[in-house]
Amino acid sequence: MPNAAGSDRAMRVWQLWSQAAEHRADLPAGHRNYWETHTVRSQGMLRLGRREFGTHEPVIMAIVNRTPDSFYDQGATFRDEPALARVEQAVSEGAAIIDIGGVKAGPGEEVTAAEEARRTVGFVAEVRRRFPDVIISVDTWRADVGEAVCEAGADLLNDAWGGVDPRLAEVAGRYGVGLVCTHAGGAEPRTRPHRVAYEDVMADILRVTVGLAERAVALGVARESVLIDPGHDFGKNTRHGLEATRRLGEMVETGWPVLVSLSNKDFVGETLDRPVKERLVGTLATTAVSMWLGARVYRVHEVAETRQVLDMVTSIAGHRPPAVARRGLA
């Protein structure tokens, strides 16, 4: 009986806490400003594939690279079976989206559109067959590849190079799939930034991503299926990446759902002076800050660790109850 009573008390505390969150508009102005400054910002409904996500439901996008030379896993999922095993593991650990890429972001051997399609289209079809409910995203900047993967069952086109091929948004509108609109600072695909400068990096991010998002909706993409991405490391140096993170709330305030691709990025590595394989802690710290500021989707390599961070931040913000609540109640 004591445990049952303790559980009842815990539930009542949780209900009161939730009610306080719902009625924070009734708080005195000073208290309300504190709440609004120090809690997770929310946005509207996000709809991707067959799924809908609530305003306080963070979404994990797991990276599956179909490349032999990816910067992080060095081709570990280039072959079909390891890649399918990676999808199964990511889904079991809490990923709602699988992001499939056929060309690494950095410089390297040329990959034609035909080769990119060969690496991705059949794999998209197989993932759709084996995992009918998972959201399939494809990381591509090419409209021809986008059309082919949509035919194979993709739900989302992740345009990491900021609309360099304007036809990609047209493909998304025609097929009724989602679109990620990214700030890449005008960089050409697969190039590294060199002495790039902005008068105001966040102002440029907002101008580009909101413009791309509005164009996508005008072309027929559902508003609730468009995301904006600050594009960490794309057309930016480390200080730009830190500032974009620090000011992420400005993107959230536009009302467009925000996606962040932080996982093991160079801006994390340079900030902490850590090589690629030692950037997890910095990535998770940046993830927690981004979650607090209101980002909705997190593109990651390490799904299980990210899931714990997002659950913890969501609970601190008052939008998720503890998985268990026994302490002090027995």
mmCIF file of C-alpha atoms in Angstrom:
data_model
loop_
_atom_site.group_PDB
_atom_site.id
_atom_site.type_symbol
_atom_site.label_atom_id
_atom_site.label_comp_id
_atom_site.label_asym_id
_atom_site.label_seq_id
_atom_site.Cartn_x
_atom_site.Cartn_y
_atom_site.Cartn_z
ATOM 1 C CA MET A 1 0.000 0.000 0.000
ATOM 2 C CA PRO A 2 2.728 2.558 0.754
ATOM 3 C CA ASN A 3 4.066 2.131 -2.780
ATOM 4 C CA ALA A 4 0.596 2.583 -4.272
ATOM 5 C CA ALA A 5 0.039 5.714 -2.199
ATOM 6 C CA GLY A 6 3.425 7.018 -3.191
ATOM 7 C CA SER A 7 2.605 6.454 -6.848
ATOM 8 C CA ASP A 8 -0.659 8.357 -6.418
ATOM 9 C CA ARG A 9 1.194 11.285 -4.863
ATOM 10 C CA ALA A 10 3.759 11.266 -7.645
ATOM 11 C CA MET A 11 1.024 11.313 -10.257
ATOM 12 C CA ARG A 12 -0.724 14.193 -8.496
ATOM 13 C CA VAL A 13 2.499 16.194 -8.396
ATOM 14 C CA TRP A 14 2.984 15.542 -12.097
ATOM 15 C CA GLN A 15 -0.587 16.680 -12.851
ATOM 16 C CA LEU A 16 -0.098 19.904 -10.911
ATOM 17 C CA TRP A 17 3.182 20.557 -12.693
ATOM 18 C CA SER A 18 1.558 19.985 -16.084
ATOM 19 C CA GLN A 19 -1.356 22.261 -15.190
ATOM 20 C CA ALA A 20 1.075 25.000 -14.212
ATOM 21 C CA ALA A 21 2.688 24.702 -17.614
ATOM 22 C CA GLU A 22 -0.664 24.904 -19.378
ATOM 23 C CA HIS A 23 -1.705 28.024 -17.465
ATOM 24 C CA ARG A 24 1.580 29.920 -17.388
ATOM 25 C CA ALA A 25 -0.150 32.820 -19.157
ATOM 26 C CA ASP A 26 -1.872 33.534 -15.820
ATOM 27 C CA LEU A 27 1.448 33.988 -14.031
ATOM 28 C CA PRO A 28 2.685 37.471 -13.078
ATOM 29 C CA ALA A 29 4.677 39.088 -15.858
ATOM 30 C CA GLY A 30 8.076 38.618 -14.191
ATOM 31 C CA HIS A 31 7.459 34.933 -13.533
ATOM 32 C CA ARG A 32 6.030 34.410 -16.996
ATOM 33 C CA ASN A 33 9.086 35.953 -18.642
ATOM 34 C CA TYR A 34 11.343 33.664 -16.625
ATOM 35 C CA TRP A 35 9.312 30.636 -17.710
ATOM 36 C CA GLU A 36 9.369 31.630 -21.362
ATOM 37 C CA THR A 37 13.113 32.277 -21.268
ATOM 38 C CA HIS A 38 14.042 29.083 -19.444
ATOM 39 C CA THR A 39 11.819 26.410 -20.913
ATOM 40 C CA VAL A 40 11.693 24.540 -24.198
ATOM 41 C CA ARG A 41 9.968 26.525 -26.934
ATOM 42 C CA SER A 42 7.244 24.721 -28.845
ATOM 43 C CA GLN A 43 6.046 24.732 -32.432
ATOM 44 C CA GLY A 44 3.124 23.309 -34.369
ATOM 45 C CA MET A 45 2.392 19.839 -35.647
ATOM 46 C CA LEU A 46 5.027 18.040 -37.678
ATOM 47 C CA ARG A 47 3.791 15.484 -40.206
ATOM 48 C CA LEU A 48 6.196 13.176 -42.051
ATOM 49 C CA GLY A 49 5.213 10.012 -43.893
ATOM 50 C CA ARG A 50 2.530 8.226 -41.879
ATOM 51 C CA ARG A 51 3.542 9.894 -38.627
ATOM 52 C CA GLU A 52 2.456 12.998 -36.787
ATOM 53 C CA PHE A 53 4.552 14.456 -33.972
ATOM 54 C CA GLY A 54 3.256 16.683 -31.214
ATOM 55 C CA THR A 55 4.673 20.045 -30.265
ATOM 56 C CA HIS A 56 6.903 18.642 -27.502
ATOM 57 C CA GLU A 57 7.904 15.358 -29.158
ATOM 58 C CA PRO A 58 11.557 15.372 -30.279
ATOM 59 C CA VAL A 59 12.317 13.231 -33.311
ATOM 60 C CA ILE A 60 15.501 11.295 -34.029
ATOM 61 C CA MET A 61 16.768 10.924 -37.595
ATOM 62 C CA ALA A 62 19.357 8.141 -37.810
ATOM 63 C CA ILE A 63 22.128 8.418 -40.397
ATOM 64 C CA VAL A 64 22.702 5.486 -42.757
ATOM 65 C CA ASN A 65 25.462 6.237 -45.248
ATOM 66 C CA ARG A 66 25.559 4.193 -48.469
ATOM 67 C CA THR A 67 29.050 5.456 -49.231
ATOM 68 C CA PRO A 68 32.452 3.743 -49.064
ATOM 69 C CA ASP A 69 34.173 6.876 -47.731
ATOM 70 C CA SER A 70 31.861 8.540 -45.186
ATOM 71 C CA PHE A 71 33.737 10.730 -42.707
ATOM 72 C CA TYR A 72 32.432 8.966 -39.586
ATOM 73 C CA ASP A 73 31.940 5.253 -40.266
ATOM 74 C CA GLN A 74 34.306 4.909 -43.246
ATOM 75 C CA GLY A 75 31.888 2.798 -45.287
ATOM 76 C CA ALA A 76 30.541 0.521 -42.538
ATOM 77 C CA THR A 77 27.048 0.580 -44.079
ATOM 78 C CA PHE A 78 28.018 0.697 -47.747
ATOM 79 C CA ARG A 79 26.936 -2.908 -48.314
ATOM 80 C CA ASP A 80 23.232 -3.805 -48.050
ATOM 81 C CA GLU A 81 23.188 -6.208 -45.114
ATOM 82 C CA PRO A 82 25.193 -4.054 -42.669
ATOM 83 C CA ALA A 83 23.066 -1.086 -43.738
ATOM 84 C CA LEU A 84 19.822 -2.971 -43.112
ATOM 85 C CA ALA A 85 21.135 -4.121 -39.745
ATOM 86 C CA ARG A 86 21.905 -0.487 -38.933
ATOM 87 C CA VAL A 87 18.322 0.486 -39.808
ATOM 88 C CA GLU A 88 16.919 -2.248 -37.563
ATOM 89 C CA GLN A 89 19.138 -1.191 -34.666
ATOM 90 C CA ALA A 90 18.331 2.495 -35.080
ATOM 91 C CA VAL A 91 14.589 1.852 -35.131
ATOM 92 C CA SER A 92 14.831 -0.353 -32.035
ATOM 93 C CA GLU A 93 16.741 2.406 -30.219
ATOM 94 C CA GLY A 94 14.131 5.036 -30.949
ATOM 95 C CA ALA A 95 14.772 6.556 -34.363
ATOM 96 C CA ALA A 96 11.611 7.580 -36.221
ATOM 97 C CA ILE A 97 13.435 8.674 -39.389
ATOM 98 C CA ILE A 98 16.147 6.894 -41.354
ATOM 99 C CA ASP A 99 18.257 9.304 -43.429
ATOM 100 C CA ILE A 100 19.920 7.540 -46.354
ATOM 101 C CA GLY A 101 22.788 9.214 -48.172
ATOM 102 C CA GLY A 102 24.630 8.110 -51.286
ATOM 103 C CA VAL A 103 27.313 10.821 -51.456
ATOM 104 C CA LYS A 104 29.503 11.977 -48.600
ATOM 105 C CA ALA A 105 29.297 15.679 -47.836
ATOM 106 C CA GLY A 106 33.009 16.429 -48.083
ATOM 107 C CA PRO A 107 35.333 16.451 -51.090
ATOM 108 C CA GLY A 108 36.292 13.130 -52.608
ATOM 109 C CA GLU A 109 35.873 10.913 -55.624
ATOM 110 C CA GLU A 110 33.178 12.118 -58.007
ATOM 111 C CA VAL A 111 29.812 10.423 -57.607
ATOM 112 C CA THR A 112 27.506 10.840 -60.596
ATOM 113 C CA ALA A 113 23.735 11.081 -60.263
ATOM 114 C CA ALA A 114 23.448 7.587 -61.740
ATOM 115 C CA GLU A 115 25.844 6.170 -59.146
ATOM 116 C CA GLU A 116 24.109 8.007 -56.323
ATOM 117 C CA ALA A 117 20.789 6.545 -57.459
ATOM 118 C CA ARG A 118 22.319 3.062 -57.685
ATOM 119 C CA ARG A 119 23.440 3.334 -54.055
ATOM 120 C CA THR A 120 20.137 4.609 -52.706
ATOM 121 C CA VAL A 121 17.038 3.759 -54.760
ATOM 122 C CA GLY A 122 16.996 -0.011 -54.312
ATOM 123 C CA PHE A 123 17.908 0.367 -50.655
ATOM 124 C CA VAL A 124 15.022 2.782 -50.093
ATOM 125 C CA ALA A 125 12.649 0.235 -51.626
ATOM 126 C CA GLU A 126 13.973 -2.548 -49.378
ATOM 127 C CA VAL A 127 13.760 -0.410 -46.228
ATOM 128 C CA ARG A 128 10.194 0.480 -47.165
ATOM 129 C CA ARG A 129 9.371 -3.214 -47.578
ATOM 130 C CA ARG A 130 10.941 -4.285 -44.279
ATOM 131 C CA PHE A 131 9.963 -1.263 -42.191
ATOM 132 C CA PRO A 132 6.637 0.015 -43.541
ATOM 133 C CA ASP A 133 6.094 2.528 -40.739
ATOM 134 C CA VAL A 134 9.522 4.138 -40.598
ATOM 135 C CA ILE A 135 9.982 7.569 -42.155
ATOM 136 C CA ILE A 136 12.503 7.313 -44.982
ATOM 137 C CA SER A 137 14.579 10.402 -45.738
ATOM 138 C CA VAL A 138 17.143 10.686 -48.512
ATOM 139 C CA ASP A 139 20.047 13.123 -48.250
ATOM 140 C CA THR A 140 20.441 14.451 -51.786
ATOM 141 C CA TRP A 141 20.660 17.775 -53.585
ATOM 142 C CA ARG A 142 19.800 16.354 -57.034
ATOM 143 C CA ALA A 143 16.251 16.494 -58.374
ATOM 144 C CA ASP A 144 16.712 13.419 -60.589
ATOM 145 C CA VAL A 145 17.811 11.331 -57.612
ATOM 146 C CA GLY A 146 15.012 12.825 -55.519
ATOM 147 C CA GLU A 147 12.436 11.736 -58.058
ATOM 148 C CA ALA A 148 13.831 8.199 -58.202
ATOM 149 C CA VAL A 149 13.848 7.717 -54.425
ATOM 150 C CA CYS A 150 10.336 9.143 -54.109
ATOM 151 C CA GLU A 151 9.184 6.538 -56.628
ATOM 152 C CA ALA A 152 10.854 3.912 -54.420
ATOM 153 C CA GLY A 153 9.026 5.061 -51.275
ATOM 154 C CA ALA A 154 10.913 7.969 -49.656
ATOM 155 C CA ASP A 155 8.897 10.289 -47.393
ATOM 156 C CA LEU A 156 11.350 13.168 -47.004
ATOM 157 C CA LEU A 157 14.053 14.842 -49.112
ATOM 158 C CA ASN A 158 16.925 16.214 -47.045
ATOM 159 C CA ASP A 159 18.423 18.994 -49.160
ATOM 160 C CA ALA A 160 21.629 19.683 -47.225
ATOM 161 C CA TRP A 161 23.054 22.059 -49.856
ATOM 162 C CA GLY A 162 20.439 24.781 -49.637
ATOM 163 C CA GLY A 163 18.458 24.508 -52.864
ATOM 164 C CA VAL A 164 21.419 24.373 -55.239
ATOM 165 C CA ASP A 165 19.097 22.417 -57.561
ATOM 166 C CA PRO A 166 15.801 24.337 -57.317
ATOM 167 C CA ARG A 167 13.955 21.474 -59.006
ATOM 168 C CA LEU A 168 14.298 19.338 -55.872
ATOM 169 C CA ALA A 169 11.570 21.322 -54.106
ATOM 170 C CA GLU A 170 9.393 20.837 -57.169
ATOM 171 C CA VAL A 171 9.883 17.082 -56.855
ATOM 172 C CA ALA A 172 8.887 17.196 -53.185
ATOM 173 C CA GLY A 173 5.725 19.099 -54.055
ATOM 174 C CA ARG A 174 4.828 16.777 -56.901
ATOM 175 C CA TYR A 175 5.241 13.623 -54.822
ATOM 176 C CA GLY A 176 3.723 15.024 -51.635
ATOM 177 C CA VAL A 177 6.801 14.370 -49.496
ATOM 178 C CA GLY A 178 8.541 16.528 -46.898
ATOM 179 C CA LEU A 179 11.550 18.750 -47.482
ATOM 180 C CA VAL A 180 14.466 19.908 -45.327
ATOM 181 C CA CYS A 181 15.530 23.455 -46.256
ATOM 182 C CA THR A 182 19.149 24.024 -45.222
ATOM 183 C CA HIS A 183 21.446 27.018 -45.028
ATOM 184 C CA ALA A 184 24.735 26.238 -46.778
ATOM 185 C CA GLY A 185 25.988 29.777 -47.256
ATOM 186 C CA GLY A 186 25.814 29.527 -51.041
ATOM 187 C CA ALA A 187 28.479 26.810 -51.083
ATOM 188 C CA GLU A 188 28.690 24.349 -53.938
ATOM 189 C CA PRO A 189 28.043 20.700 -52.996
ATOM 190 C CA ARG A 190 30.973 18.849 -51.492
ATOM 191 C CA THR A 191 33.134 21.911 -50.917
ATOM 192 C CA ARG A 192 34.626 23.062 -47.625
ATOM 193 C CA PRO A 193 34.263 26.642 -46.366
ATOM 194 C CA HIS A 194 37.262 28.920 -46.784
ATOM 195 C CA ARG A 195 37.406 32.276 -45.026
ATOM 196 C CA VAL A 196 33.636 32.580 -45.210
ATOM 197 C CA ALA A 197 32.204 35.668 -43.509
ATOM 198 C CA TYR A 198 28.750 36.930 -42.553
ATOM 199 C CA GLU A 199 27.693 40.304 -41.257
ATOM 200 C CA ASP A 200 25.139 38.391 -39.158
ATOM 201 C CA VAL A 201 25.187 34.635 -39.589
ATOM 202 C CA MET A 202 21.762 34.021 -38.057
ATOM 203 C CA ALA A 203 20.153 36.745 -40.154
ATOM 204 C CA ASP A 204 21.515 35.010 -43.256
ATOM 205 C CA ILE A 205 20.333 31.608 -42.008
ATOM 206 C CA LEU A 206 16.830 32.954 -41.454
ATOM 207 C CA ARG A 207 16.705 34.729 -44.811
ATOM 208 C CA VAL A 208 17.740 31.636 -46.744
ATOM 209 C CA THR A 209 15.894 28.882 -44.891
ATOM 210 C CA VAL A 210 12.599 30.729 -44.494
ATOM 211 C CA GLY A 211 12.757 31.748 -48.143
ATOM 212 C CA LEU A 212 13.326 28.137 -49.205
ATOM 213 C CA ALA A 213 10.534 26.935 -46.916
ATOM 214 C CA GLU A 214 8.020 29.423 -48.276
ATOM 215 C CA ARG A 215 8.971 28.518 -51.838
ATOM 216 C CA ALA A 216 8.483 24.819 -51.040
ATOM 217 C CA VAL A 217 4.961 25.456 -49.762
ATOM 218 C CA ALA A 218 4.174 27.517 -52.861
ATOM 219 C CA LEU A 219 5.280 24.495 -54.924
ATOM 220 C CA GLY A 220 2.874 22.172 -53.117
ATOM 221 C CA VAL A 221 4.835 20.800 -50.170
ATOM 222 C CA ALA A 222 2.614 20.604 -47.078
ATOM 223 C CA ARG A 223 3.539 23.345 -44.597
ATOM 224 C CA GLU A 224 3.631 20.836 -41.711
ATOM 225 C CA SER A 225 6.149 18.719 -43.668
ATOM 226 C CA VAL A 226 8.777 21.422 -44.238
ATOM 227 C CA LEU A 227 11.746 21.749 -41.885
ATOM 228 C CA ILE A 228 14.533 24.322 -41.701
ATOM 229 C CA ASP A 229 18.147 23.475 -40.821
ATOM 230 C CA PRO A 230 20.894 25.962 -39.860
ATOM 231 C CA GLY A 231 23.432 23.767 -41.655
ATOM 232 C CA HIS A 232 26.204 23.407 -39.084
ATOM 233 C CA ASP A 233 29.613 23.148 -40.838
ATOM 234 C CA PHE A 234 28.044 23.834 -44.253
ATOM 235 C CA GLY A 235 29.446 27.145 -45.472
ATOM 236 C CA LYS A 236 30.419 28.005 -41.891
ATOM 237 C CA ASN A 237 33.402 27.965 -39.588
ATOM 238 C CA THR A 238 33.390 26.819 -35.978
ATOM 239 C CA ARG A 239 32.460 30.218 -34.542
ATOM 240 C CA HIS A 240 29.524 30.388 -36.940
ATOM 241 C CA GLY A 241 28.382 26.953 -35.764
ATOM 242 C CA LEU A 242 28.538 28.003 -32.123
ATOM 243 C CA GLU A 243 26.622 31.202 -32.802
ATOM 244 C CA ALA A 244 23.988 29.368 -34.833
ATOM 245 C CA THR A 245 23.486 27.026 -31.893
ATOM 246 C CA ARG A 246 23.399 29.822 -29.338
ATOM 247 C CA ARG A 247 20.762 31.683 -31.379
ATOM 248 C CA LEU A 248 18.755 28.647 -32.468
ATOM 249 C CA GLY A 249 15.697 30.043 -30.698
ATOM 250 C CA GLU A 250 15.450 32.676 -33.431
ATOM 251 C CA MET A 251 14.857 29.917 -35.969
ATOM 252 C CA VAL A 252 12.301 28.263 -33.703
ATOM 253 C CA GLU A 253 10.420 31.545 -33.389
ATOM 254 C CA THR A 254 9.739 31.538 -37.157
ATOM 255 C CA GLY A 255 7.268 28.698 -36.553
ATOM 256 C CA TRP A 256 8.987 26.306 -38.969
ATOM 257 C CA PRO A 257 10.125 23.031 -37.354
ATOM 258 C CA VAL A 258 13.897 23.091 -36.900
ATOM 259 C CA LEU A 259 16.198 20.170 -37.741
ATOM 260 C CA VAL A 260 19.766 20.112 -36.460
ATOM 261 C CA SER A 261 22.531 17.933 -37.834
ATOM 262 C CA LEU A 262 25.160 18.135 -35.091
ATOM 263 C CA SER A 263 26.505 14.628 -34.854
ATOM 264 C CA ASN A 264 30.311 14.546 -34.573
ATOM 265 C CA LYS A 265 30.630 17.680 -36.701
ATOM 266 C CA ASP A 266 33.869 19.615 -37.103
ATOM 267 C CA PHE A 267 32.586 22.599 -35.114
ATOM 268 C CA VAL A 268 32.215 20.244 -32.136
ATOM 269 C CA GLY A 269 35.636 18.725 -32.740
ATOM 270 C CA GLU A 270 37.399 22.088 -33.049
ATOM 271 C CA THR A 271 35.631 23.534 -30.017
ATOM 272 C CA LEU A 272 36.914 20.684 -27.834
ATOM 273 C CA ASP A 273 39.990 19.776 -29.918
ATOM 274 C CA ARG A 274 38.797 16.194 -30.366
ATOM 275 C CA PRO A 275 39.091 13.830 -33.367
ATOM 276 C CA VAL A 276 35.973 12.419 -35.043
ATOM 277 C CA LYS A 277 35.677 9.351 -32.816
ATOM 278 C CA GLU A 278 35.857 11.413 -29.601
ATOM 279 C CA ARG A 279 33.089 13.951 -30.248
ATOM 280 C CA LEU A 280 30.113 12.190 -28.683
ATOM 281 C CA VAL A 281 30.136 14.142 -25.411
ATOM 282 C CA GLY A 282 30.337 17.473 -27.226
ATOM 283 C CA THR A 283 27.608 16.374 -29.623
ATOM 284 C CA LEU A 284 25.285 15.402 -26.778
ATOM 285 C CA ALA A 285 25.913 18.677 -24.943
ATOM 286 C CA THR A 286 25.028 20.591 -28.103
ATOM 287 C CA THR A 287 21.975 18.372 -28.563
ATOM 288 C CA ALA A 288 20.732 19.199 -25.060
ATOM 289 C CA VAL A 289 21.103 22.938 -25.679
ATOM 290 C CA SER A 290 19.349 22.645 -29.045
ATOM 291 C CA MET A 291 16.506 20.709 -27.474
ATOM 292 C CA TRP A 292 16.091 23.340 -24.757
ATOM 293 C CA LEU A 293 15.952 26.045 -27.427
ATOM 294 C CA GLY A 294 13.241 24.213 -29.343
ATOM 295 C CA ALA A 295 14.755 22.111 -32.151
ATOM 296 C CA ARG A 296 12.448 19.310 -33.258
ATOM 297 C CA VAL A 297 14.489 16.816 -35.304
ATOM 298 C CA TYR A 298 18.018 15.537 -34.562
ATOM 299 C CA ARG A 299 20.118 13.893 -37.270
ATOM 300 C CA VAL A 300 22.534 11.576 -35.462
ATOM 301 C CA HIS A 301 24.899 8.636 -35.567
ATOM 302 C CA GLU A 302 24.412 7.525 -31.931
ATOM 303 C CA VAL A 303 20.677 6.964 -31.497
ATOM 304 C CA ALA A 304 20.464 5.413 -28.008
ATOM 305 C CA GLU A 305 22.578 8.100 -26.352
ATOM 306 C CA THR A 306 20.651 10.863 -28.117
ATOM 307 C CA ARG A 307 17.331 9.340 -27.047
ATOM 308 C CA GLN A 308 18.371 9.547 -23.387
ATOM 309 C CA VAL A 309 19.451 13.180 -23.718
ATOM 310 C CA LEU A 310 16.208 14.194 -25.419
ATOM 311 C CA ASP A 311 14.069 12.313 -22.884
ATOM 312 C CA MET A 312 15.920 13.933 -20.001
ATOM 313 C CA VAL A 313 15.577 17.454 -21.369
ATOM 314 C CA THR A 314 11.905 16.887 -22.191
ATOM 315 C CA SER A 315 11.308 15.724 -18.624
ATOM 316 C CA ILE A 316 13.163 18.677 -17.102
ATOM 317 C CA ALA A 317 11.002 20.983 -19.237
ATOM 318 C CA GLY A 318 7.880 19.333 -17.852
ATOM 319 C CA HIS A 319 6.620 17.650 -21.005
ATOM 320 C CA ARG A 320 7.446 14.025 -20.134
ATOM 321 C CA PRO A 321 6.955 12.190 -16.810
ATOM 322 C CA PRO A 322 9.865 10.212 -15.339
ATOM 323 C CA ALA A 323 9.973 6.614 -16.537
ATOM 324 C CA VAL A 324 9.831 5.601 -12.857
ATOM 325 C CA ALA A 325 9.305 7.736 -9.734
ATOM 326 C CA ARG A 326 10.102 5.752 -6.578
ATOM 327 C CA ARG A 327 12.635 7.933 -4.778
ATOM 328 C CA GLY A 328 11.263 9.246 -1.486
ATOM 329 C CA LEU A 329 7.907 7.566 -2.027
ATOM 330 C CA ALA A 330 8.442 4.079 -0.546
#
